Amino acid sequence: MDQLFQSAQPAPQAIQADPAHPCPVCAAESRRLFCKHGYWIRGCQSCEHRFAELRPDPSHVATVYDDCYFQGGGAGYPNYLAEAALLRRQGRRYAKLLTRYMQPGRLLDVGAAAGLILQGFCDYGWDGEGLEPNPKMAEFACRELALNVRTGSLEGFSGSGYDLITMIQVVPHFFDLQQAFQVASAQTLPGGFWLIETWNRDSLTARLLSKNWHEYSPPSVLHWFSPSGLQELAAQHGCELVAQGRPAKWINAAHAKSLLRYKLRHLPLRRFWSLLLALIPDSLNLPYPAEDLVWMLFQKPAA
Ligand SMILES: [Zn+2]
């Protein structure tokens, strides 16, 4: 499986700054707030949505979500597939949650990666398809899990109508937010749903950590939502909020350690922390304190 993941580190400089910066949610003016990893984070003067000062570019997806994102550690995953069981369980948890609101039907999982969360939905009777920018991940899902996962991004997708579109940890990565939501809306059948899980800019954790919040990691992350901002965006595309909550999330120790090493790399005593982290077995599953995550369920009105 290791041979699947060999490629060069992405070159973030390939993404250019845009000379004009209206808010991608409400189109109002925005201003620069602070700089992170060489990129400006802007804040909308009206709805307060935060976004990276980058020009929307379809090549962004291929550049940022290459194989390193899924196996290179840093802000991404040390080894995405090592968390297979946890991800499948996460899919099952959501599928179980959704039984309160709908019957299983046709599902499109956007940003499906290797199809593991999608597999969890299929366990609950969903007829699932996936969409994934990384070709090797999509290939893995098709070959190893016999799932229908296509290579591509939502902005350029054309499908045949779904009862549910899931966007789990995906919306902050859209290079063209309005286009992505327009396609999602067009692909949702009347009465259909969207399940969105994302980081919550309004959470206590995000507010306390301010610009040191771990999710401020452009260029892989381009948007920082609040639940109200996401609600406004969904409403613009004809979908209404049905329910929301905080996801129960588990990650394995290898992933947690990789994130911590990335965050601690500039601190003093780095070697000490590294040795301490090495004592924790990689295979251990840890509860993630997901105070800064939110899931939201939206519905398109029935025709
Ligand atoms: Zn705005």
mmCIF file of C-alpha atoms and ligand atoms in Angstrom:
data_model
loop_
_atom_site.group_PDB
_atom_site.id
_atom_site.type_symbol
_atom_site.label_atom_id
_atom_site.label_comp_id
_atom_site.label_asym_id
_atom_site.label_seq_id
_atom_site.Cartn_x
_atom_site.Cartn_y
_atom_site.Cartn_z
ATOM 1 C CA MET A 1 0.000 0.000 0.000
ATOM 2 C CA ASP A 2 2.948 2.308 0.666
ATOM 3 C CA GLN A 3 3.720 2.489 -3.032
ATOM 4 C CA LEU A 4 0.432 4.324 -3.471
ATOM 5 C CA PHE A 5 1.787 7.452 -1.843
ATOM 6 C CA GLN A 6 4.898 8.886 -3.376
ATOM 7 C CA SER A 7 4.990 12.434 -4.682
ATOM 8 C CA ALA A 8 6.660 15.776 -4.166
ATOM 9 C CA GLN A 9 5.592 18.350 -1.560
ATOM 10 C CA PRO A 10 3.034 20.831 -2.994
ATOM 11 C CA ALA A 11 4.207 24.312 -3.943
ATOM 12 C CA PRO A 12 1.801 26.768 -2.257
ATOM 13 C CA GLN A 13 3.447 29.674 -4.080
ATOM 14 C CA ALA A 14 1.673 28.464 -7.225
ATOM 15 C CA ILE A 15 -1.541 30.020 -5.843
ATOM 16 C CA GLN A 16 -1.658 33.745 -6.509
ATOM 17 C CA ALA A 17 -3.162 36.482 -4.411
ATOM 18 C CA ASP A 18 -6.306 38.066 -5.829
ATOM 19 C CA PRO A 19 -6.344 41.873 -6.275
ATOM 20 C CA ALA A 20 -10.049 42.188 -5.288
ATOM 21 C CA HIS A 21 -11.470 40.368 -2.267
ATOM 22 C CA PRO A 22 -15.253 40.448 -1.826
ATOM 23 C CA CYS A 23 -16.613 38.044 0.800
ATOM 24 C CA PRO A 24 -17.322 34.686 -0.905
ATOM 25 C CA VAL A 25 -20.430 34.251 1.258
ATOM 26 C CA CYS A 26 -22.206 37.633 1.124
ATOM 27 C CA ALA A 27 -20.101 39.623 -1.421
ATOM 28 C CA ALA A 28 -19.504 42.499 1.044
ATOM 29 C CA GLU A 29 -16.078 44.100 1.406
ATOM 30 C CA SER A 30 -13.397 42.396 3.469
ATOM 31 C CA ARG A 31 -10.178 43.404 5.170
ATOM 32 C CA ARG A 32 -6.893 41.736 6.049
ATOM 33 C CA LEU A 33 -6.859 40.393 9.631
ATOM 34 C CA PHE A 34 -3.564 38.545 10.059
ATOM 35 C CA CYS A 35 -0.977 36.612 8.126
ATOM 36 C CA LYS A 36 -0.535 32.829 8.530
ATOM 37 C CA HIS A 37 2.047 30.651 6.764
ATOM 38 C CA GLY A 38 2.647 33.497 4.315
ATOM 39 C CA TYR A 39 -1.065 33.947 3.429
ATOM 40 C CA TRP A 40 -3.399 36.721 4.503
ATOM 41 C CA ILE A 41 -6.567 35.738 6.344
ATOM 42 C CA ARG A 42 -9.350 38.178 5.511
ATOM 43 C CA GLY A 43 -12.532 38.958 7.441
ATOM 44 C CA CYS A 44 -15.837 40.060 5.902
ATOM 45 C CA GLN A 45 -16.910 43.512 7.102
ATOM 46 C CA SER A 46 -20.553 42.415 7.097
ATOM 47 C CA CYS A 47 -21.042 38.694 7.917
ATOM 48 C CA GLU A 48 -17.553 38.189 9.481
ATOM 49 C CA HIS A 49 -16.776 35.130 7.338
ATOM 50 C CA ARG A 50 -13.034 34.500 7.241
ATOM 51 C CA PHE A 51 -11.193 33.345 4.141
ATOM 52 C CA ALA A 52 -7.696 33.087 2.729
ATOM 53 C CA GLU A 53 -6.535 35.732 0.285
ATOM 54 C CA LEU A 54 -6.029 33.372 -2.646
ATOM 55 C CA ARG A 55 -7.350 33.440 -6.159
ATOM 56 C CA PRO A 56 -9.885 30.647 -6.760
ATOM 57 C CA ASP A 57 -8.106 28.183 -8.997
ATOM 58 C CA PRO A 58 -9.102 24.620 -9.998
ATOM 59 C CA SER A 59 -5.446 23.534 -9.825
ATOM 60 C CA HIS A 60 -5.563 24.300 -6.089
ATOM 61 C CA VAL A 61 -7.268 20.981 -5.417
ATOM 62 C CA ALA A 62 -4.649 18.869 -7.203
ATOM 63 C CA THR A 63 -1.799 20.892 -5.707
ATOM 64 C CA VAL A 64 -2.850 20.802 -2.069
ATOM 65 C CA TYR A 65 -4.546 17.404 -1.829
ATOM 66 C CA ASP A 66 -1.819 15.371 -3.439
ATOM 67 C CA ASP A 67 -0.651 12.183 -1.744
ATOM 68 C CA CYS A 68 1.390 14.123 0.839
ATOM 69 C CA TYR A 69 -1.821 15.532 2.340
ATOM 70 C CA PHE A 70 -2.975 11.997 3.131
ATOM 71 C CA GLN A 71 0.365 10.616 4.202
ATOM 72 C CA GLY A 72 2.706 13.532 4.813
ATOM 73 C CA GLY A 73 1.629 14.523 8.350
ATOM 74 C CA GLY A 74 1.831 18.284 9.002
ATOM 75 C CA ALA A 75 -1.627 19.866 8.717
ATOM 76 C CA GLY A 76 -2.914 16.767 6.872
ATOM 77 C CA TYR A 77 -2.899 13.090 7.820
ATOM 78 C CA PRO A 78 0.183 11.008 8.746
ATOM 79 C CA ASN A 79 -1.496 7.951 7.251
ATOM 80 C CA TYR A 80 -5.168 8.295 6.432
ATOM 81 C CA LEU A 81 -5.713 4.604 5.791
ATOM 82 C CA ALA A 82 -4.389 3.670 9.240
ATOM 83 C CA GLU A 83 -7.590 5.237 10.598
ATOM 84 C CA ALA A 84 -9.800 3.075 8.408
ATOM 85 C CA ALA A 85 -11.827 1.515 11.227
ATOM 86 C CA LEU A 86 -12.392 4.875 12.952
ATOM 87 C CA LEU A 87 -13.516 6.543 9.721
ATOM 88 C CA ARG A 88 -15.936 3.738 8.879
ATOM 89 C CA ARG A 89 -17.357 3.998 12.393
ATOM 90 C CA GLN A 90 -17.716 7.781 11.911
ATOM 91 C CA GLY A 91 -19.773 7.104 8.757
ATOM 92 C CA ARG A 92 -21.972 4.652 10.671
ATOM 93 C CA ARG A 93 -22.489 7.143 13.503
ATOM 94 C CA TYR A 94 -23.702 9.788 11.076
ATOM 95 C CA ALA A 95 -25.864 7.295 9.176
ATOM 96 C CA LYS A 96 -27.476 6.283 12.470
ATOM 97 C CA LEU A 97 -28.029 9.927 13.417
ATOM 98 C CA LEU A 98 -29.722 10.602 10.071
ATOM 99 C CA THR A 99 -32.270 7.811 10.598
ATOM 100 C CA ARG A 100 -34.134 10.412 12.738
ATOM 101 C CA TYR A 101 -34.658 12.575 9.656
ATOM 102 C CA MET A 102 -34.733 10.390 6.512
ATOM 103 C CA GLN A 103 -34.704 6.933 4.991
ATOM 104 C CA PRO A 104 -31.535 5.754 3.208
ATOM 105 C CA GLY A 105 -31.467 6.598 -0.510
ATOM 106 C CA ARG A 106 -28.941 7.899 -3.021
ATOM 107 C CA LEU A 107 -25.926 9.547 -1.438
ATOM 108 C CA LEU A 108 -23.037 11.599 -2.800
ATOM 109 C CA ASP A 109 -20.067 11.918 -0.428
ATOM 110 C CA VAL A 110 -17.999 14.939 -1.462
ATOM 111 C CA GLY A 111 -14.296 14.685 -0.605
ATOM 112 C CA ALA A 112 -14.727 10.962 -0.069
ATOM 113 C CA ALA A 113 -10.968 10.256 0.169
ATOM 114 C CA ALA A 114 -10.516 6.457 0.260
ATOM 115 C CA GLY A 115 -14.262 5.934 0.745
ATOM 116 C CA LEU A 116 -14.099 4.837 4.369
ATOM 117 C CA ILE A 117 -16.762 7.187 5.760
ATOM 118 C CA LEU A 118 -18.899 6.402 2.712
ATOM 119 C CA GLN A 119 -18.521 2.708 3.510
ATOM 120 C CA GLY A 120 -19.978 3.389 6.955
ATOM 121 C CA PHE A 121 -23.061 4.955 5.294
ATOM 122 C CA CYS A 122 -23.369 1.972 2.921
ATOM 123 C CA ASP A 123 -23.403 -0.295 6.003
ATOM 124 C CA TYR A 124 -26.654 1.492 6.926
ATOM 125 C CA GLY A 125 -28.284 0.872 3.547
ATOM 126 C CA TRP A 126 -27.277 3.980 1.611
ATOM 127 C CA ASP A 127 -26.663 3.684 -2.135
ATOM 128 C CA GLY A 128 -23.466 5.700 -2.049
ATOM 129 C CA GLU A 129 -21.211 7.401 -4.565
ATOM 130 C CA GLY A 130 -18.114 9.428 -3.815
ATOM 131 C CA LEU A 131 -16.242 12.330 -5.324
ATOM 132 C CA GLU A 132 -12.567 12.784 -4.504
ATOM 133 C CA PRO A 133 -9.852 15.068 -5.948
ATOM 134 C CA ASN A 134 -6.986 12.682 -5.172
ATOM 135 C CA PRO A 135 -6.922 9.981 -7.914
ATOM 136 C CA LYS A 136 -5.059 7.409 -5.828
ATOM 137 C CA MET A 137 -7.551 7.696 -2.982
ATOM 138 C CA ALA A 138 -10.474 7.345 -5.414
ATOM 139 C CA GLU A 139 -8.760 4.365 -7.040
ATOM 140 C CA PHE A 140 -8.280 2.731 -3.630
ATOM 141 C CA ALA A 141 -12.009 3.140 -2.863
ATOM 142 C CA CYS A 142 -12.986 1.572 -6.184
ATOM 143 C CA ARG A 143 -10.455 -1.254 -6.158
ATOM 144 C CA GLU A 144 -10.296 -2.237 -2.473
ATOM 145 C CA LEU A 145 -13.779 -1.328 -1.237
ATOM 146 C CA ALA A 146 -15.736 -1.804 -4.484
ATOM 147 C CA LEU A 147 -17.231 1.685 -4.094
ATOM 148 C CA ASN A 148 -18.129 4.089 -6.888
ATOM 149 C CA VAL A 149 -15.777 7.005 -6.131
ATOM 150 C CA ARG A 150 -15.012 9.359 -9.022
ATOM 151 C CA THR A 151 -12.028 11.665 -9.269
ATOM 152 C CA GLY A 152 -12.947 15.347 -9.286
ATOM 153 C CA SER A 153 -14.128 18.314 -7.261
ATOM 154 C CA LEU A 154 -17.679 19.469 -6.601
ATOM 155 C CA GLU A 155 -17.194 22.750 -8.465
ATOM 156 C CA GLY A 156 -17.024 20.862 -11.790
ATOM 157 C CA PHE A 157 -19.260 17.888 -10.942
ATOM 158 C CA SER A 158 -22.217 16.636 -12.930
ATOM 159 C CA GLY A 159 -24.287 13.804 -11.436
ATOM 160 C CA SER A 160 -27.841 12.563 -11.498
ATOM 161 C CA GLY A 161 -29.575 13.779 -8.331
ATOM 162 C CA TYR A 162 -29.180 12.676 -4.709
ATOM 163 C CA ASP A 163 -31.280 12.336 -1.574
ATOM 164 C CA LEU A 164 -28.283 13.276 0.547
ATOM 165 C CA ILE A 165 -24.999 15.072 -0.107
ATOM 166 C CA THR A 166 -22.417 14.718 2.648
ATOM 167 C CA MET A 167 -19.612 17.260 2.968
ATOM 168 C CA ILE A 168 -17.561 16.090 5.932
ATOM 169 C CA GLN A 169 -14.493 18.243 6.559
ATOM 170 C CA VAL A 170 -14.796 19.542 3.010
ATOM 171 C CA VAL A 171 -16.409 23.000 2.815
ATOM 172 C CA PRO A 172 -13.333 24.916 4.114
ATOM 173 C CA HIS A 173 -11.405 23.543 1.123
ATOM 174 C CA PHE A 174 -13.684 24.685 -1.730
ATOM 175 C CA PHE A 175 -11.749 26.947 -4.097
ATOM 176 C CA ASP A 176 -15.017 28.396 -5.455
ATOM 177 C CA LEU A 177 -17.514 28.388 -2.634
ATOM 178 C CA GLN A 178 -20.516 29.738 -4.563
ATOM 179 C CA GLN A 179 -19.974 27.401 -7.496
ATOM 180 C CA ALA A 180 -19.614 24.398 -5.159
ATOM 181 C CA PHE A 181 -22.874 25.184 -3.350
ATOM 182 C CA GLN A 182 -24.662 25.903 -6.621
ATOM 183 C CA VAL A 183 -23.680 22.454 -7.909
ATOM 184 C CA ALA A 184 -24.657 20.849 -4.573
ATOM 185 C CA SER A 185 -28.072 22.499 -4.797
ATOM 186 C CA ALA A 186 -28.589 21.448 -8.423
ATOM 187 C CA GLN A 187 -27.633 17.858 -7.535
ATOM 188 C CA THR A 188 -29.978 17.630 -4.534
ATOM 189 C CA LEU A 189 -33.409 16.172 -5.193
ATOM 190 C CA PRO A 190 -36.444 18.091 -3.851
ATOM 191 C CA GLY A 191 -36.768 17.274 -0.149
ATOM 192 C CA GLY A 192 -33.135 16.083 -0.112
ATOM 193 C CA PHE A 193 -30.535 16.866 2.544
ATOM 194 C CA TRP A 194 -26.981 18.101 3.053
ATOM 195 C CA LEU A 195 -24.893 16.930 5.978
ATOM 196 C CA ILE A 196 -21.980 19.292 6.590
ATOM 197 C CA GLU A 197 -19.283 18.829 9.216
ATOM 198 C CA THR A 198 -16.741 21.583 9.638
ATOM 199 C CA TRP A 199 -14.599 23.540 12.061
ATOM 200 C CA ASN A 200 -16.477 26.207 13.984
ATOM 201 C CA ARG A 201 -14.857 29.637 14.008
ATOM 202 C CA ASP A 202 -17.269 30.744 16.738
ATOM 203 C CA SER A 203 -16.294 27.912 19.110
ATOM 204 C CA LEU A 204 -14.702 28.730 22.443
ATOM 205 C CA THR A 205 -11.489 26.964 21.393
ATOM 206 C CA ALA A 206 -11.188 29.020 18.198
ATOM 207 C CA ARG A 207 -11.915 32.258 20.028
ATOM 208 C CA LEU A 208 -9.461 31.542 22.846
ATOM 209 C CA LEU A 209 -6.650 30.473 20.529
ATOM 210 C CA SER A 210 -7.431 33.318 18.104
ATOM 211 C CA LYS A 211 -4.920 33.301 15.232
ATOM 212 C CA ASN A 212 -3.082 30.347 16.836
ATOM 213 C CA TRP A 213 -6.135 28.110 16.310
ATOM 214 C CA HIS A 214 -4.823 25.012 14.488
ATOM 215 C CA GLU A 215 -7.390 25.319 11.715
ATOM 216 C CA TYR A 216 -5.824 28.524 10.417
ATOM 217 C CA SER A 217 -3.645 26.502 8.075
ATOM 218 C CA PRO A 218 -3.774 27.901 4.557
ATOM 219 C CA PRO A 219 -3.389 26.992 1.751
ATOM 220 C CA SER A 220 -5.050 23.603 2.366
ATOM 221 C CA VAL A 221 -7.794 25.368 4.367
ATOM 222 C CA LEU A 222 -9.356 28.376 2.592
ATOM 223 C CA HIS A 223 -12.469 29.205 4.667
ATOM 224 C CA TRP A 224 -13.312 29.491 8.352
ATOM 225 C CA PHE A 225 -17.051 29.271 8.972
ATOM 226 C CA SER A 226 -19.365 30.084 11.810
ATOM 227 C CA PRO A 227 -22.637 28.102 11.979
ATOM 228 C CA SER A 228 -24.567 31.284 11.108
ATOM 229 C CA GLY A 229 -22.344 31.946 8.071
ATOM 230 C CA LEU A 230 -22.881 28.407 6.834
ATOM 231 C CA GLN A 231 -26.604 28.795 7.380
ATOM 232 C CA GLU A 232 -26.607 31.983 5.294
ATOM 233 C CA LEU A 233 -24.660 30.277 2.502
ATOM 234 C CA ALA A 234 -27.031 27.289 2.482
ATOM 235 C CA ALA A 235 -30.053 29.634 2.418
ATOM 236 C CA GLN A 236 -28.633 31.424 -0.638
ATOM 237 C CA HIS A 237 -28.755 28.048 -2.379
ATOM 238 C CA GLY A 238 -32.243 27.142 -1.242
ATOM 239 C CA CYS A 239 -31.528 24.912 1.763
ATOM 240 C CA GLU A 240 -32.779 25.379 5.312
ATOM 241 C CA LEU A 241 -31.243 24.291 8.602
ATOM 242 C CA VAL A 242 -32.920 21.217 10.122
ATOM 243 C CA ALA A 243 -30.561 20.314 12.972
ATOM 244 C CA GLN A 244 -27.046 20.832 14.239
ATOM 245 C CA GLY A 245 -24.735 19.457 16.897
ATOM 246 C CA ARG A 246 -21.212 18.568 17.859
ATOM 247 C CA PRO A 247 -19.704 15.385 16.420
ATOM 248 C CA ALA A 248 -18.199 12.729 18.645
ATOM 249 C CA LYS A 249 -14.808 12.216 17.104
ATOM 250 C CA TRP A 250 -12.023 9.709 17.645
ATOM 251 C CA ILE A 251 -8.577 9.821 16.095
ATOM 252 C CA ASN A 252 -5.739 7.361 16.417
ATOM 253 C CA ALA A 253 -2.630 8.267 18.383
ATOM 254 C CA ALA A 254 -0.402 8.360 15.281
ATOM 255 C CA HIS A 255 -2.579 11.153 13.829
ATOM 256 C CA ALA A 256 -2.771 13.063 17.127
ATOM 257 C CA LYS A 257 0.996 12.810 17.593
ATOM 258 C CA SER A 258 1.667 13.999 14.063
ATOM 259 C CA LEU A 259 -0.589 17.058 14.577
ATOM 260 C CA LEU A 260 1.098 17.824 17.905
ATOM 261 C CA ARG A 261 4.606 17.473 16.469
ATOM 262 C CA TYR A 262 3.621 19.872 13.680
ATOM 263 C CA LYS A 263 2.291 22.396 16.191
ATOM 264 C CA LEU A 264 5.243 22.026 18.588
ATOM 265 C CA ARG A 265 7.941 22.261 15.951
ATOM 266 C CA HIS A 266 8.828 25.897 16.720
ATOM 267 C CA LEU A 267 8.616 25.641 20.510
ATOM 268 C CA PRO A 268 11.568 25.228 22.884
ATOM 269 C CA LEU A 269 12.175 21.687 24.249
ATOM 270 C CA ARG A 270 10.973 20.226 20.954
ATOM 271 C CA ARG A 271 13.137 17.148 21.494
ATOM 272 C CA PHE A 272 11.686 16.610 24.957
ATOM 273 C CA TRP A 273 8.091 16.724 23.626
ATOM 274 C CA SER A 274 9.061 14.415 20.784
ATOM 275 C CA LEU A 275 10.425 11.818 23.191
ATOM 276 C CA LEU A 276 7.344 12.105 25.361
ATOM 277 C CA LEU A 277 5.026 11.631 22.371
ATOM 278 C CA ALA A 278 7.042 8.606 21.253
ATOM 279 C CA LEU A 279 5.882 6.801 24.431
ATOM 280 C CA ILE A 280 2.259 6.783 23.243
ATOM 281 C CA PRO A 281 1.490 3.730 21.044
ATOM 282 C CA ASP A 282 0.393 4.682 17.500
ATOM 283 C CA SER A 283 -2.475 2.202 17.515
ATOM 284 C CA LEU A 284 -4.239 3.746 20.513
ATOM 285 C CA ASN A 285 -7.587 5.436 19.728
ATOM 286 C CA LEU A 286 -8.096 8.757 21.469
ATOM 287 C CA PRO A 287 -11.215 10.881 21.908
ATOM 288 C CA TYR A 288 -10.697 14.186 20.123
ATOM 289 C CA PRO A 289 -11.928 17.176 22.151
ATOM 290 C CA ALA A 290 -14.155 18.344 19.322
ATOM 291 C CA GLU A 291 -15.521 21.502 20.923
ATOM 292 C CA ASP A 292 -14.475 23.359 17.765
ATOM 293 C CA LEU A 293 -16.309 21.052 15.346
ATOM 294 C CA VAL A 294 -19.929 21.325 14.272
ATOM 295 C CA TRP A 295 -22.265 19.243 12.103
ATOM 296 C CA MET A 296 -25.234 20.838 10.403
ATOM 297 C CA LEU A 297 -28.103 19.209 8.517
ATOM 298 C CA PHE A 298 -29.856 21.224 5.790
ATOM 299 C CA GLN A 299 -32.853 20.367 3.652
ATOM 300 C CA LYS A 300 -33.981 21.494 0.230
ATOM 301 C CA PRO A 301 -37.753 22.083 0.235
ATOM 302 C CA ALA A 302 -39.889 19.416 -1.438
ATOM 303 C CA ALA A 303 -41.145 20.499 -4.883
HETATM 304 ZN ZN ZN B 1 -19.676 38.221 4.217
#
